Amino acid sequence: MKILTVLGARPQFIKAAPLSRVLREDHQELIVHTGQHYDANMSDIFFEELNIPKPDYLLNVGSGSHGKQTGEMLAKIEEIVLDEKPDYLLVYGDTNSTLAGSLVASKLHVPVIHIEAGLRSFNKKMPEEINRIMTDHVSEFLFCPTDTAVQNLKNENITHNVFNIGDVMYDAVLYNKELAAEKSSILSENGLSEKGYHLITIHRAENTDDVGNMKNILEAFSKIEDVKVWPIHPRTKHKLEGYGLSLSDVPNLKVIEPVGYLDMLTLEANAKKIITDSGGVQKEAYFMKVPCVTVREQTEWVETLEEDANILVGTDVKQLLDAVSKEVHPSYKEVFGDGKAAEKIVSLIDNR
Ligand code: UD1
Ligand code: UDP
């Protein structure tokens, strides 16, 4: 069986690591990297650290408007699919690379495998929501990480080949947690102590593309006296520069370049709290049992909201500050599977 995997953004490299490892035991996988993320610390570092097989095709699409970026991907992926004639095309998550891959394959009658299917924020202003809905509706196999995701698909009348197999990101965390603790020196490099800092990540368009939201977020951060470390996403860095907003006035804030996965796991595991608008980081906070504050109005990962393990604050300064200072003692549950999502996916495809 020949599977063509299309990926292009940081979280997709991390999701691909566990699945590619299992898939390649018995199947031929070809990887198409769209080039949506291209900086070494947003792309190459993950392939190296996580031993992800080198992409067979590098499309070098790069950044651009949604139409330009997705359109260029469509044209290039189409040529590859026509040439390679894969049995399946596999995509992860909800980025423009996901949409491009699934759209090309479905038009060429190549069945689509969607990993992380069924997630919904019910906010169609998010580009990711459009990408997910479109991809789910043209997919042949829909691998969901949670029961909520299965139910979301049912609500849209998608029930064929829908499976809750747990979250591949949980597979990745379990596989790499000890390695991270052994190899990463990110804490000492940055003078951080265990549970002595908050970890920040912000990159979502709904925050970064709105100067008012970014001003609120920075105002809240400047009122948090604790040490904070922020590996900054290039999108956010560029946007802040464009708005003329500086981070140098925020006290006790350490802004660093995006870090590799092992360093990120270490930063997460040892944080007092995690403040984020990332999908993946909300889940990792839950896996690591670190309280999370999510700078968004909605989350797709509703399970994490139980017992304030994750608190949604939008961009309201007071809500953000209250959530960061709130003492929480949630009981974490196994709502994201058992860390064997990759094996389950491959076995379900094999027994199709
Ligand atoms: C994309 C996904 C988002 C995902 C995120 C993961 C879409 C619509 N969005 O958002 O769902 O959560 O990836 O990180 O697919 N840039 C660089 N270097 C890079 C990559 C990006 O400088 O290697 C900068 C460029 O200024 C670019 C901006 O970041 O314009 C945004 O990049 P893009 O890939 O379009 O979207 P993300 O915000 O990264
Ligand atoms: N991540 C990383 N280095 C960083 C920031 C994030 O390795 O500097 C990892 C993080 O651990 C998670 C994934 O990237 O596995 C999340 O990606 P991101 O926040 O970019 O996107 P999202 O999950 O919101 O789509």
mmCIF file of N, CA, C and O in Angstrom, residues 98-136:
data_model
loop_
_atom_site.group_PDB
_atom_site.id
_atom_site.type_symbol
_atom_site.label_atom_id
_atom_site.label_comp_id
_atom_site.label_asym_id
_atom_site.label_seq_id
_atom_site.Cartn_x
_atom_site.Cartn_y
_atom_site.Cartn_z
ATOM 1 N N THR A 98 -3.280 20.994 5.104
ATOM 2 C CA THR A 98 -4.280 19.923 5.256
ATOM 3 C C THR A 98 -5.356 20.064 4.175
ATOM 4 O O THR A 98 -5.723 19.098 3.494
ATOM 5 N N LEU A 99 -5.855 21.282 4.033
ATOM 6 C CA LEU A 99 -6.931 21.530 3.065
ATOM 7 C C LEU A 99 -6.449 21.250 1.647
ATOM 8 O O LEU A 99 -7.144 20.595 0.858
ATOM 9 N N ALA A 100 -5.242 21.719 1.333
ATOM 10 C CA ALA A 100 -4.729 21.523 -0.029
ATOM 11 C C ALA A 100 -4.617 20.031 -0.341
ATOM 12 O O ALA A 100 -5.063 19.568 -1.396
ATOM 13 N N GLY A 101 -4.057 19.279 0.578
ATOM 14 C CA GLY A 101 -3.885 17.836 0.350
ATOM 15 C C GLY A 101 -5.219 17.139 0.171
ATOM 16 O O GLY A 101 -5.415 16.350 -0.768
ATOM 17 N N SER A 102 -6.169 17.446 1.035
ATOM 18 C CA SER A 102 -7.442 16.715 0.990
ATOM 19 C C SER A 102 -8.261 17.098 -0.243
ATOM 20 O O SER A 102 -8.922 16.250 -0.838
ATOM 21 N N LEU A 103 -8.159 18.350 -0.643
ATOM 22 C CA LEU A 103 -8.925 18.796 -1.812
ATOM 23 C C LEU A 103 -8.380 18.151 -3.094
ATOM 24 O O LEU A 103 -9.135 17.632 -3.917
ATOM 25 N N VAL A 104 -7.070 18.140 -3.223
ATOM 26 C CA VAL A 104 -6.470 17.518 -4.420
ATOM 27 C C VAL A 104 -6.869 16.049 -4.492
ATOM 28 O O VAL A 104 -7.349 15.555 -5.519
ATOM 29 N N ALA A 105 -6.690 15.339 -3.380
ATOM 30 C CA ALA A 105 -6.934 13.901 -3.399
ATOM 31 C C ALA A 105 -8.397 13.599 -3.711
ATOM 32 O O ALA A 105 -8.695 12.733 -4.547
ATOM 33 N N SER A 106 -9.288 14.323 -3.058
ATOM 34 C CA SER A 106 -10.704 13.995 -3.265
ATOM 35 C C SER A 106 -11.128 14.240 -4.709
ATOM 36 O O SER A 106 -11.907 13.473 -5.265
ATOM 37 N N LYS A 107 -10.578 15.261 -5.342
ATOM 38 C CA LYS A 107 -10.929 15.530 -6.751
ATOM 39 C C LYS A 107 -10.359 14.462 -7.685
ATOM 40 O O LYS A 107 -10.879 14.222 -8.762
ATOM 41 N N LEU A 108 -9.269 13.856 -7.239
ATOM 42 C CA LEU A 108 -8.647 12.823 -8.088
ATOM 43 C C LEU A 108 -9.075 11.417 -7.644
ATOM 44 O O LEU A 108 -8.494 10.425 -8.077
ATOM 45 N N HIS A 109 -10.055 11.362 -6.753
ATOM 46 C CA HIS A 109 -10.615 10.091 -6.273
ATOM 47 C C HIS A 109 -9.612 9.233 -5.527
ATOM 48 O O HIS A 109 -9.674 8.005 -5.560
ATOM 49 N N VAL A 110 -8.680 9.895 -4.873
ATOM 50 C CA VAL A 110 -7.768 9.184 -3.969
ATOM 51 C C VAL A 110 -8.344 9.329 -2.567
ATOM 52 O O VAL A 110 -8.571 10.453 -2.111
ATOM 53 N N PRO A 111 -8.630 8.215 -1.875
ATOM 54 C CA PRO A 111 -9.245 8.344 -0.549
ATOM 55 C C PRO A 111 -8.350 9.075 0.449
ATOM 56 O O PRO A 111 -7.141 8.863 0.484
ATOM 57 N N VAL A 112 -8.989 9.953 1.223
ATOM 58 C CA VAL A 112 -8.252 10.789 2.177
ATOM 59 C C VAL A 112 -8.342 10.182 3.578
ATOM 60 O O VAL A 112 -9.414 9.778 4.020
ATOM 61 N N ILE A 113 -7.210 10.145 4.250
ATOM 62 C CA ILE A 113 -7.166 9.762 5.664
ATOM 63 C C ILE A 113 -6.938 11.041 6.457
ATOM 64 O O ILE A 113 -5.927 11.727 6.251
ATOM 65 N N HIS A 114 -7.874 11.384 7.353
ATOM 66 C CA HIS A 114 -7.710 12.607 8.144
ATOM 67 C C HIS A 114 -7.427 12.254 9.592
ATOM 68 O O HIS A 114 -8.248 11.637 10.263
ATOM 69 N N ILE A 115 -6.246 12.647 10.036
ATOM 70 C CA ILE A 115 -5.867 12.433 11.435
ATOM 71 C C ILE A 115 -6.191 13.712 12.200
ATOM 72 O O ILE A 115 -5.785 14.797 11.778
ATOM 73 N N GLU A 116 -6.852 13.561 13.327
ATOM 74 C CA GLU A 116 -7.368 14.673 14.138
ATOM 75 C C GLU A 116 -8.640 15.212 13.489
ATOM 76 O O GLU A 116 -8.850 16.424 13.379
ATOM 77 N N ALA A 117 -9.503 14.276 13.099
ATOM 78 C CA ALA A 117 -10.782 14.650 12.479
ATOM 79 C C ALA A 117 -11.789 15.045 13.558
ATOM 80 O O ALA A 117 -11.661 14.660 14.721
ATOM 81 N N GLY A 118 -12.793 15.794 13.139
ATOM 82 C CA GLY A 118 -13.958 16.054 13.998
ATOM 83 C C GLY A 118 -13.818 17.179 15.008
ATOM 84 O O GLY A 118 -14.743 17.428 15.769
ATOM 85 N N LEU A 119 -12.683 17.864 14.999
ATOM 86 C CA LEU A 119 -12.538 18.976 15.961
ATOM 87 C C LEU A 119 -13.337 20.174 15.476
ATOM 88 O O LEU A 119 -13.342 20.464 14.281
ATOM 89 N N ARG A 120 -13.984 20.850 16.385
ATOM 90 C CA ARG A 120 -14.758 22.037 16.013
ATOM 91 C C ARG A 120 -14.641 23.093 17.111
ATOM 92 O O ARG A 120 -14.732 22.778 18.296
ATOM 93 N N SER A 121 -14.483 24.349 16.665
ATOM 94 C CA SER A 121 -14.560 25.468 17.610
ATOM 95 C C SER A 121 -15.907 26.171 17.448
ATOM 96 O O SER A 121 -16.272 26.993 18.265
ATOM 97 N N PHE A 122 -16.601 25.851 16.343
ATOM 98 C CA PHE A 122 -17.867 26.505 15.973
ATOM 99 C C PHE A 122 -17.674 28.003 15.729
ATOM 100 O O PHE A 122 -18.586 28.776 15.884
ATOM 101 N N ASN A 123 -16.454 28.352 15.352
ATOM 102 C CA ASN A 123 -16.145 29.736 14.992
ATOM 103 C C ASN A 123 -15.593 29.734 13.570
ATOM 104 O O ASN A 123 -14.417 29.437 13.347
ATOM 105 N N LYS A 124 -16.461 30.052 12.632
ATOM 106 C CA LYS A 124 -16.051 29.966 11.225
ATOM 107 C C LYS A 124 -15.159 31.122 10.790
ATOM 108 O O LYS A 124 -14.741 31.192 9.637
ATOM 109 N N LYS A 125 -14.875 32.044 11.716
ATOM 110 C CA LYS A 125 -13.908 33.101 11.380
ATOM 111 C C LYS A 125 -12.485 32.564 11.453
ATOM 112 O O LYS A 125 -11.550 33.197 10.978
ATOM 113 N N MET A 126 -12.324 31.414 12.101
ATOM 114 C CA MET A 126 -10.977 30.813 12.174
ATOM 115 C C MET A 126 -10.681 30.080 10.870
ATOM 116 O O MET A 126 -11.478 29.219 10.470
ATOM 117 N N PRO A 127 -9.542 30.352 10.245
ATOM 118 C CA PRO A 127 -9.229 29.609 9.015
ATOM 119 C C PRO A 127 -9.180 28.097 9.271
ATOM 120 O O PRO A 127 -9.568 27.298 8.421
ATOM 121 N N GLU A 128 -8.739 27.730 10.477
ATOM 122 C CA GLU A 128 -8.616 26.304 10.806
ATOM 123 C C GLU A 128 -9.978 25.605 10.778
ATOM 124 O O GLU A 128 -10.075 24.432 10.405
ATOM 125 N N GLU A 129 -11.042 26.323 11.196
ATOM 126 C CA GLU A 129 -12.376 25.721 11.247
ATOM 127 C C GLU A 129 -12.840 25.378 9.818
ATOM 128 O O GLU A 129 -13.410 24.316 9.582
ATOM 129 N N ILE A 130 -12.554 26.275 8.901
ATOM 130 C CA ILE A 130 -12.924 26.034 7.497
ATOM 131 C C ILE A 130 -12.122 24.829 6.976
ATOM 132 O O ILE A 130 -12.673 23.919 6.358
ATOM 133 N N ASN A 131 -10.834 24.827 7.270
ATOM 134 C CA ASN A 131 -9.978 23.734 6.782
ATOM 135 C C ASN A 131 -10.437 22.376 7.317
ATOM 136 O O ASN A 131 -10.438 21.379 6.601
ATOM 137 N N ARG A 132 -10.851 22.355 8.579
ATOM 138 C CA ARG A 132 -11.284 21.072 9.180
ATOM 139 C C ARG A 132 -12.596 20.595 8.600
ATOM 140 O O ARG A 132 -12.761 19.415 8.315
ATOM 141 N N ILE A 133 -13.553 21.530 8.486
ATOM 142 C CA ILE A 133 -14.871 21.123 7.995
ATOM 143 C C ILE A 133 -14.735 20.570 6.578
ATOM 144 O O ILE A 133 -15.246 19.497 6.257
ATOM 145 N N MET A 134 -14.006 21.298 5.745
ATOM 146 C CA MET A 134 -13.838 20.869 4.354
ATOM 147 C C MET A 134 -13.146 19.504 4.310
ATOM 148 O O MET A 134 -13.556 18.611 3.573
ATOM 149 N N THR A 135 -12.108 19.352 5.082
ATOM 150 C CA THR A 135 -11.338 18.102 5.041
ATOM 151 C C THR A 135 -12.176 16.931 5.547
ATOM 152 O O THR A 135 -12.206 15.861 4.925
ATOM 153 N N ASP A 136 -12.879 17.140 6.649
ATOM 154 C CA ASP A 136 -13.703 16.049 7.181
ATOM 155 C C ASP A 136 -14.746 15.593 6.165
ATOM 156 O O ASP A 136 -15.037 14.405 6.047
#
